Amino acid sequence: MIKKLFAWWDTATLGTSWTLFRKGAKEIGQDAQGNRYFEEGGKPSFPDGRRRRWVTYHGVAEPSRVPADWHGWLHHTFDEPPTTAPLLRQKFEKEHLPNMTGTPLAYHPKGSLYHTGQGGKTGVGRDYEAWSPEDQ
């Protein structure tokens, strides 16, 4: 119970759960990562008749973890959720990956600062010559 009160980065807090309950939100579906998606019940909140939609994250609350099909549904780009009308995928499309920046799985190209801190190596090839103004 205490964790739900303060752990806003890890799952739905008591405040979010209360809002979902108060708005009569019903669970619409769940994605492969365990994120759950809700839509308000009762009278629509928006003046144009649209209903408010939410996502509660399973684990770290990182918006890049929301797949494209659910993102489209959350932002009212698609009327039907992916549970009833899945997004058609092309052969060349890859699976959705969240943003890995700042994690050990982030991309670090050869020669980046990430690799230079190991034993004082700069990661520069042998054909590199440092420029100095005295050489002219």
Short mmCIF file of N, CA and C in Angstrom, two decimals, residues 3-132:
data_model
loop_
_atom_site.label_atom_id
_atom_site.label_comp_id
_atom_site.label_asym_id
_atom_site.label_seq_id
_atom_site.Cartn_x
_atom_site.Cartn_y
_atom_site.Cartn_z
N LYS A 3 3.90 1.53 -1.06
CA LYS A 3 4.58 1.63 -2.36
C LYS A 3 3.68 2.30 -3.40
N LYS A 4 2.41 1.95 -3.42
CA LYS A 4 1.49 2.56 -4.38
C LYS A 4 1.32 4.06 -4.13
N LEU A 5 1.52 4.49 -2.90
CA LEU A 5 1.37 5.89 -2.56
C LEU A 5 2.50 6.74 -3.14
N PHE A 6 3.72 6.21 -3.13
CA PHE A 6 4.88 7.01 -3.51
C PHE A 6 5.57 6.56 -4.79
N ALA A 7 5.35 5.36 -5.27
CA ALA A 7 6.12 4.81 -6.40
C ALA A 7 5.51 5.20 -7.74
N TRP A 8 5.48 6.50 -8.04
CA TRP A 8 4.89 6.99 -9.29
C TRP A 8 5.68 6.53 -10.51
N TRP A 9 6.94 6.16 -10.36
CA TRP A 9 7.78 5.79 -11.49
C TRP A 9 7.64 4.31 -11.84
N ASP A 10 6.97 3.54 -11.02
CA ASP A 10 7.00 2.09 -11.18
C ASP A 10 5.67 1.47 -11.57
N THR A 11 4.57 2.08 -11.26
CA THR A 11 3.25 1.53 -11.58
C THR A 11 2.20 2.60 -11.29
N ALA A 12 0.96 2.23 -11.31
CA ALA A 12 -0.11 3.18 -11.01
C ALA A 12 -0.12 3.47 -9.51
N THR A 13 -0.13 4.75 -9.16
CA THR A 13 -0.18 5.15 -7.75
C THR A 13 -1.62 5.10 -7.26
N LEU A 14 -1.79 5.37 -5.98
CA LEU A 14 -3.14 5.45 -5.43
C LEU A 14 -3.93 6.55 -6.11
N GLY A 15 -3.26 7.67 -6.41
CA GLY A 15 -3.94 8.78 -7.09
C GLY A 15 -4.44 8.39 -8.47
N THR A 16 -3.61 7.68 -9.22
CA THR A 16 -4.02 7.22 -10.55
C THR A 16 -5.15 6.21 -10.43
N SER A 17 -5.02 5.28 -9.49
CA SER A 17 -6.08 4.28 -9.28
C SER A 17 -7.39 4.95 -8.89
N TRP A 18 -7.31 5.99 -8.05
CA TRP A 18 -8.51 6.72 -7.64
C TRP A 18 -9.15 7.43 -8.84
N THR A 19 -8.32 8.04 -9.69
CA THR A 19 -8.83 8.73 -10.87
C THR A 19 -9.52 7.74 -11.81
N LEU A 20 -8.89 6.61 -12.02
CA LEU A 20 -9.49 5.59 -12.89
C LEU A 20 -10.83 5.11 -12.32
N PHE A 21 -10.88 4.91 -11.00
CA PHE A 21 -12.11 4.49 -10.36
C PHE A 21 -13.18 5.57 -10.46
N ARG A 22 -12.79 6.82 -10.17
CA ARG A 22 -13.73 7.95 -10.17
C ARG A 22 -14.33 8.19 -11.56
N LYS A 23 -13.50 8.01 -12.60
CA LYS A 23 -13.97 8.23 -13.97
C LYS A 23 -14.68 7.01 -14.55
N GLY A 24 -14.78 5.95 -13.76
CA GLY A 24 -15.43 4.74 -14.25
C GLY A 24 -14.67 4.09 -15.39
N ALA A 25 -13.35 4.19 -15.34
CA ALA A 25 -12.52 3.68 -16.43
C ALA A 25 -12.59 2.16 -16.49
N LYS A 26 -12.65 1.67 -17.71
CA LYS A 26 -12.62 0.23 -17.91
C LYS A 26 -11.35 -0.13 -18.66
N GLU A 27 -10.78 -1.27 -18.28
CA GLU A 27 -9.56 -1.73 -18.94
C GLU A 27 -9.89 -2.20 -20.35
N ILE A 28 -9.15 -1.64 -21.32
CA ILE A 28 -9.38 -1.96 -22.72
C ILE A 28 -8.45 -3.08 -23.19
N GLY A 29 -7.22 -3.07 -22.69
CA GLY A 29 -6.29 -4.11 -23.10
C GLY A 29 -4.94 -3.95 -22.45
N GLN A 30 -4.04 -4.82 -22.89
CA GLN A 30 -2.69 -4.86 -22.35
C GLN A 30 -1.74 -5.16 -23.51
N ASP A 31 -0.55 -4.52 -23.49
CA ASP A 31 0.42 -4.78 -24.54
C ASP A 31 1.39 -5.89 -24.12
N ALA A 32 2.35 -6.20 -24.98
CA ALA A 32 3.29 -7.29 -24.73
C ALA A 32 4.19 -7.01 -23.54
N GLN A 33 4.41 -5.75 -23.18
CA GLN A 33 5.27 -5.40 -22.06
C GLN A 33 4.52 -5.38 -20.73
N GLY A 34 3.23 -5.56 -20.76
CA GLY A 34 2.44 -5.57 -19.54
C GLY A 34 1.80 -4.24 -19.20
N ASN A 35 1.99 -3.21 -20.03
CA ASN A 35 1.31 -1.92 -19.81
C ASN A 35 -0.18 -2.13 -20.02
N ARG A 36 -0.99 -1.49 -19.18
CA ARG A 36 -2.45 -1.63 -19.26
C ARG A 36 -3.06 -0.33 -19.74
N TYR A 37 -4.10 -0.43 -20.56
CA TYR A 37 -4.73 0.73 -21.19
C TYR A 37 -6.19 0.82 -20.77
N PHE A 38 -6.62 2.05 -20.46
CA PHE A 38 -7.96 2.29 -19.93
C PHE A 38 -8.65 3.40 -20.73
N GLU A 39 -9.99 3.34 -20.72
CA GLU A 39 -10.81 4.40 -21.30
C GLU A 39 -11.92 4.71 -20.32
N GLU A 40 -12.22 6.01 -20.16
CA GLU A 40 -13.24 6.39 -19.18
C GLU A 40 -14.61 5.90 -19.62
N GLY A 41 -15.43 5.62 -18.62
CA GLY A 41 -16.81 5.24 -18.87
C GLY A 41 -17.71 6.43 -18.56
N GLY A 42 -18.98 6.26 -18.77
CA GLY A 42 -19.92 7.35 -18.47
C GLY A 42 -19.84 8.47 -19.49
N LYS A 43 -20.05 9.69 -19.02
CA LYS A 43 -20.08 10.87 -19.89
C LYS A 43 -18.67 11.22 -20.36
N PRO A 44 -18.47 11.43 -21.67
CA PRO A 44 -17.14 11.79 -22.18
C PRO A 44 -16.65 13.13 -21.62
N SER A 45 -15.33 13.22 -21.38
CA SER A 45 -14.73 14.43 -20.81
C SER A 45 -14.54 15.53 -21.84
N PHE A 46 -14.27 15.16 -23.08
CA PHE A 46 -13.96 16.16 -24.09
C PHE A 46 -15.23 16.72 -24.71
N PRO A 47 -15.24 18.00 -25.06
CA PRO A 47 -16.45 18.61 -25.64
C PRO A 47 -16.87 17.99 -26.97
N ASP A 48 -15.92 17.42 -27.70
CA ASP A 48 -16.27 16.82 -28.99
C ASP A 48 -16.75 15.38 -28.86
N GLY A 49 -16.94 14.89 -27.63
CA GLY A 49 -17.48 13.55 -27.42
C GLY A 49 -16.44 12.46 -27.25
N ARG A 50 -15.16 12.82 -27.29
CA ARG A 50 -14.12 11.80 -27.10
C ARG A 50 -13.99 11.47 -25.62
N ARG A 51 -13.59 10.23 -25.36
CA ARG A 51 -13.38 9.78 -23.99
C ARG A 51 -11.89 9.84 -23.64
N ARG A 52 -11.61 10.17 -22.40
CA ARG A 52 -10.22 10.24 -21.93
C ARG A 52 -9.64 8.82 -21.87
N ARG A 53 -8.35 8.69 -22.22
CA ARG A 53 -7.67 7.40 -22.23
C ARG A 53 -6.38 7.48 -21.43
N TRP A 54 -6.02 6.36 -20.78
CA TRP A 54 -4.83 6.31 -19.94
C TRP A 54 -4.03 5.06 -20.21
N VAL A 55 -2.74 5.14 -19.82
CA VAL A 55 -1.87 3.96 -19.77
C VAL A 55 -1.29 3.90 -18.37
N THR A 56 -1.26 2.71 -17.78
CA THR A 56 -0.51 2.49 -16.55
C THR A 56 0.62 1.54 -16.91
N TYR A 57 1.83 1.96 -16.60
CA TYR A 57 3.03 1.23 -17.00
C TYR A 57 3.29 0.05 -16.08
N HIS A 58 3.78 -1.01 -16.67
CA HIS A 58 4.25 -2.17 -15.91
C HIS A 58 5.75 -2.00 -15.78
N GLY A 59 6.20 -1.57 -14.62
CA GLY A 59 7.62 -1.27 -14.44
C GLY A 59 7.84 0.23 -14.55
N VAL A 60 8.99 0.60 -15.07
CA VAL A 60 9.38 2.01 -15.16
C VAL A 60 8.43 2.78 -16.07
N ALA A 61 7.99 3.95 -15.62
CA ALA A 61 7.09 4.79 -16.40
C ALA A 61 7.88 5.53 -17.47
N GLU A 62 8.08 4.90 -18.60
CA GLU A 62 8.85 5.45 -19.71
C GLU A 62 7.95 5.49 -20.94
N PRO A 63 7.54 6.69 -21.39
CA PRO A 63 6.61 6.79 -22.51
C PRO A 63 7.06 6.11 -23.80
N SER A 64 8.36 5.97 -24.00
CA SER A 64 8.80 5.31 -25.24
C SER A 64 8.51 3.81 -25.22
N ARG A 65 8.03 3.28 -24.10
CA ARG A 65 7.66 1.87 -24.01
C ARG A 65 6.27 1.59 -24.59
N VAL A 66 5.54 2.62 -24.97
CA VAL A 66 4.21 2.43 -25.54
C VAL A 66 4.36 2.13 -27.04
N PRO A 67 3.92 0.97 -27.50
CA PRO A 67 4.02 0.62 -28.93
C PRO A 67 3.18 1.57 -29.79
N ALA A 68 3.52 1.61 -31.07
CA ALA A 68 2.88 2.55 -32.00
C ALA A 68 1.37 2.37 -32.08
N ASP A 69 0.90 1.14 -32.11
CA ASP A 69 -0.55 0.93 -32.22
C ASP A 69 -1.30 1.45 -30.99
N TRP A 70 -0.75 1.22 -29.80
CA TRP A 70 -1.39 1.74 -28.60
C TRP A 70 -1.22 3.25 -28.50
N HIS A 71 -0.11 3.78 -28.96
CA HIS A 71 0.09 5.23 -28.96
C HIS A 71 -0.98 5.90 -29.81
N GLY A 72 -1.24 5.34 -30.98
CA GLY A 72 -2.27 5.88 -31.86
C GLY A 72 -3.64 5.85 -31.21
N TRP A 73 -3.94 4.78 -30.49
CA TRP A 73 -5.23 4.69 -29.81
C TRP A 73 -5.31 5.70 -28.68
N LEU A 74 -4.24 5.84 -27.88
CA LEU A 74 -4.24 6.78 -26.76
C LEU A 74 -4.49 8.21 -27.23
N HIS A 75 -3.96 8.56 -28.39
CA HIS A 75 -4.06 9.93 -28.90
C HIS A 75 -5.21 10.11 -29.89
N HIS A 76 -6.15 9.17 -29.89
CA HIS A 76 -7.36 9.23 -30.71
C HIS A 76 -7.07 9.26 -32.21
N THR A 77 -5.91 8.73 -32.62
CA THR A 77 -5.63 8.58 -34.04
C THR A 77 -6.43 7.42 -34.60
N PHE A 78 -6.57 6.37 -33.79
CA PHE A 78 -7.38 5.21 -34.14
C PHE A 78 -8.57 5.15 -33.20
N ASP A 79 -9.74 4.87 -33.74
CA ASP A 79 -10.93 4.75 -32.90
C ASP A 79 -10.95 3.42 -32.15
N GLU A 80 -10.55 2.36 -32.84
CA GLU A 80 -10.58 1.02 -32.26
C GLU A 80 -9.24 0.70 -31.61
N PRO A 81 -9.25 0.09 -30.44
CA PRO A 81 -7.98 -0.30 -29.80
C PRO A 81 -7.34 -1.47 -30.55
N PRO A 82 -6.05 -1.67 -30.38
CA PRO A 82 -5.37 -2.77 -31.06
C PRO A 82 -5.89 -4.15 -30.69
N THR A 83 -6.63 -4.26 -29.60
CA THR A 83 -7.20 -5.56 -29.23
C THR A 83 -8.31 -5.96 -30.20
N THR A 84 -9.03 -4.99 -30.78
CA THR A 84 -10.10 -5.31 -31.72
C THR A 84 -9.69 -5.07 -33.18
N ALA A 85 -8.81 -4.11 -33.41
CA ALA A 85 -8.35 -3.80 -34.78
C ALA A 85 -6.83 -3.64 -34.77
N PRO A 86 -6.09 -4.77 -34.81
CA PRO A 86 -4.62 -4.67 -34.75
C PRO A 86 -4.06 -3.87 -35.93
N LEU A 87 -2.98 -3.15 -35.65
CA LEU A 87 -2.29 -2.37 -36.67
C LEU A 87 -1.60 -3.33 -37.64
N LEU A 88 -1.83 -3.14 -38.92
CA LEU A 88 -1.20 -4.01 -39.92
C LEU A 88 0.27 -3.67 -40.03
N ARG A 89 1.11 -4.68 -39.96
CA ARG A 89 2.55 -4.48 -40.03
C ARG A 89 3.07 -4.89 -41.41
N GLN A 90 4.03 -4.11 -41.89
CA GLN A 90 4.69 -4.42 -43.15
C GLN A 90 5.84 -5.40 -42.88
N LYS A 91 6.30 -6.10 -43.90
CA LYS A 91 7.38 -7.08 -43.74
C LYS A 91 8.67 -6.43 -43.24
N PHE A 92 8.91 -5.18 -43.66
CA PHE A 92 10.16 -4.52 -43.33
C PHE A 92 10.16 -3.87 -41.94
N GLU A 93 9.03 -3.82 -41.27
CA GLU A 93 8.96 -3.18 -39.97
C GLU A 93 9.53 -4.07 -38.87
N LYS A 94 10.27 -3.44 -37.97
CA LYS A 94 10.84 -4.16 -36.83
C LYS A 94 9.92 -4.05 -35.64
N GLU A 95 10.15 -4.91 -34.64
CA GLU A 95 9.38 -4.83 -33.41
C GLU A 95 9.71 -3.54 -32.66
N HIS A 96 8.78 -3.05 -31.90
CA HIS A 96 8.97 -1.83 -31.13
C HIS A 96 10.00 -2.04 -30.03
N LEU A 97 10.92 -1.09 -29.89
CA LEU A 97 11.90 -1.10 -28.80
C LEU A 97 11.81 0.23 -28.05
N PRO A 98 11.85 0.19 -26.73
CA PRO A 98 11.83 1.45 -25.99
C PRO A 98 13.16 2.18 -26.13
N ASN A 99 13.17 3.44 -25.72
CA ASN A 99 14.38 4.25 -25.75
C ASN A 99 15.37 3.69 -24.74
N MET A 100 16.57 3.35 -25.19
CA MET A 100 17.58 2.75 -24.30
C MET A 100 18.62 3.76 -23.83
N THR A 101 18.45 5.04 -24.14
CA THR A 101 19.41 6.06 -23.74
C THR A 101 19.56 6.05 -22.22
N GLY A 102 20.80 6.09 -21.75
CA GLY A 102 21.07 6.11 -20.33
C GLY A 102 21.08 4.76 -19.68
N THR A 103 20.90 3.70 -20.44
CA THR A 103 20.94 2.35 -19.89
C THR A 103 22.17 1.63 -20.43
N PRO A 104 22.54 0.51 -19.83
CA PRO A 104 23.67 -0.26 -20.37
C PRO A 104 23.43 -0.77 -21.79
N LEU A 105 22.19 -0.83 -22.22
CA LEU A 105 21.87 -1.32 -23.56
C LEU A 105 21.89 -0.22 -24.63
N ALA A 106 22.26 0.99 -24.24
CA ALA A 106 22.30 2.11 -25.19
C ALA A 106 23.36 1.87 -26.25
N TYR A 107 23.16 2.44 -27.43
CA TYR A 107 24.12 2.31 -28.53
C TYR A 107 25.31 3.23 -28.28
N HIS A 108 26.51 2.68 -28.36
CA HIS A 108 27.74 3.43 -28.20
C HIS A 108 28.65 3.11 -29.38
N PRO A 109 28.76 4.00 -30.37
CA PRO A 109 29.60 3.71 -31.53
C PRO A 109 31.08 3.66 -31.15
N LYS A 110 31.86 3.00 -31.98
CA LYS A 110 33.29 2.89 -31.76
C LYS A 110 33.89 4.30 -31.74
N GLY A 111 34.73 4.58 -30.75
CA GLY A 111 35.34 5.89 -30.62
C GLY A 111 34.55 6.86 -29.78
N SER A 112 33.41 6.45 -29.27
CA SER A 112 32.61 7.36 -28.44
C SER A 112 33.25 7.51 -27.07
N LEU A 113 32.83 8.51 -26.33
CA LEU A 113 33.38 8.75 -25.00
C LEU A 113 33.13 7.59 -24.05
N TYR A 114 32.11 6.81 -24.31
CA TYR A 114 31.80 5.65 -23.48
C TYR A 114 32.97 4.68 -23.47
N HIS A 115 33.63 4.53 -24.63
CA HIS A 115 34.73 3.57 -24.74
C HIS A 115 36.08 4.16 -24.33
N THR A 116 36.21 5.48 -24.22
CA THR A 116 37.50 6.09 -23.94
C THR A 116 37.89 6.00 -22.48
N GLY A 117 36.96 5.79 -21.59
CA GLY A 117 37.27 5.74 -20.17
C GLY A 117 37.94 4.45 -19.73
N GLN A 118 38.13 3.50 -20.60
CA GLN A 118 38.66 2.20 -20.22
C GLN A 118 40.17 2.15 -20.43
N GLY A 119 40.93 2.36 -19.37
CA GLY A 119 42.38 2.26 -19.44
C GLY A 119 43.04 3.40 -20.18
N GLY A 120 42.39 4.53 -20.32
CA GLY A 120 42.98 5.68 -20.98
C GLY A 120 43.03 5.58 -22.48
N LYS A 121 42.47 4.54 -23.06
CA LYS A 121 42.46 4.40 -24.52
C LYS A 121 41.49 5.39 -25.12
N THR A 122 41.87 5.96 -26.23
CA THR A 122 41.00 6.95 -26.86
C THR A 122 40.08 6.32 -27.88
N GLY A 123 40.34 5.13 -28.30
CA GLY A 123 39.50 4.47 -29.30
C GLY A 123 39.72 5.01 -30.70
N VAL A 124 40.83 5.73 -30.92
CA VAL A 124 41.10 6.32 -32.23
C VAL A 124 42.03 5.37 -32.99
N GLY A 125 41.84 5.30 -34.28
CA GLY A 125 42.66 4.41 -35.11
C GLY A 125 44.11 4.89 -35.22
N ARG A 126 44.98 4.02 -35.76
CA ARG A 126 46.41 4.35 -35.88
C ARG A 126 46.69 5.41 -36.94
N ASP A 127 45.78 5.62 -37.86
CA ASP A 127 46.01 6.59 -38.93
C ASP A 127 45.70 8.02 -38.49
N TYR A 128 45.36 8.23 -37.25
CA TYR A 128 45.01 9.56 -36.75
C TYR A 128 46.26 10.33 -36.35
N GLU A 129 46.35 11.58 -36.78
CA GLU A 129 47.43 12.46 -36.36
C GLU A 129 46.80 13.70 -35.74
N ALA A 130 47.19 13.98 -34.52
CA ALA A 130 46.64 15.15 -33.84
C ALA A 130 47.20 16.42 -34.47
N TRP A 131 46.36 17.43 -34.61
CA TRP A 131 46.77 18.70 -35.19
C TRP A 131 47.18 19.63 -34.06
N SER A 132 48.22 20.37 -34.27
CA SER A 132 48.61 21.42 -33.33
C SER A 132 49.06 22.63 -34.12
#
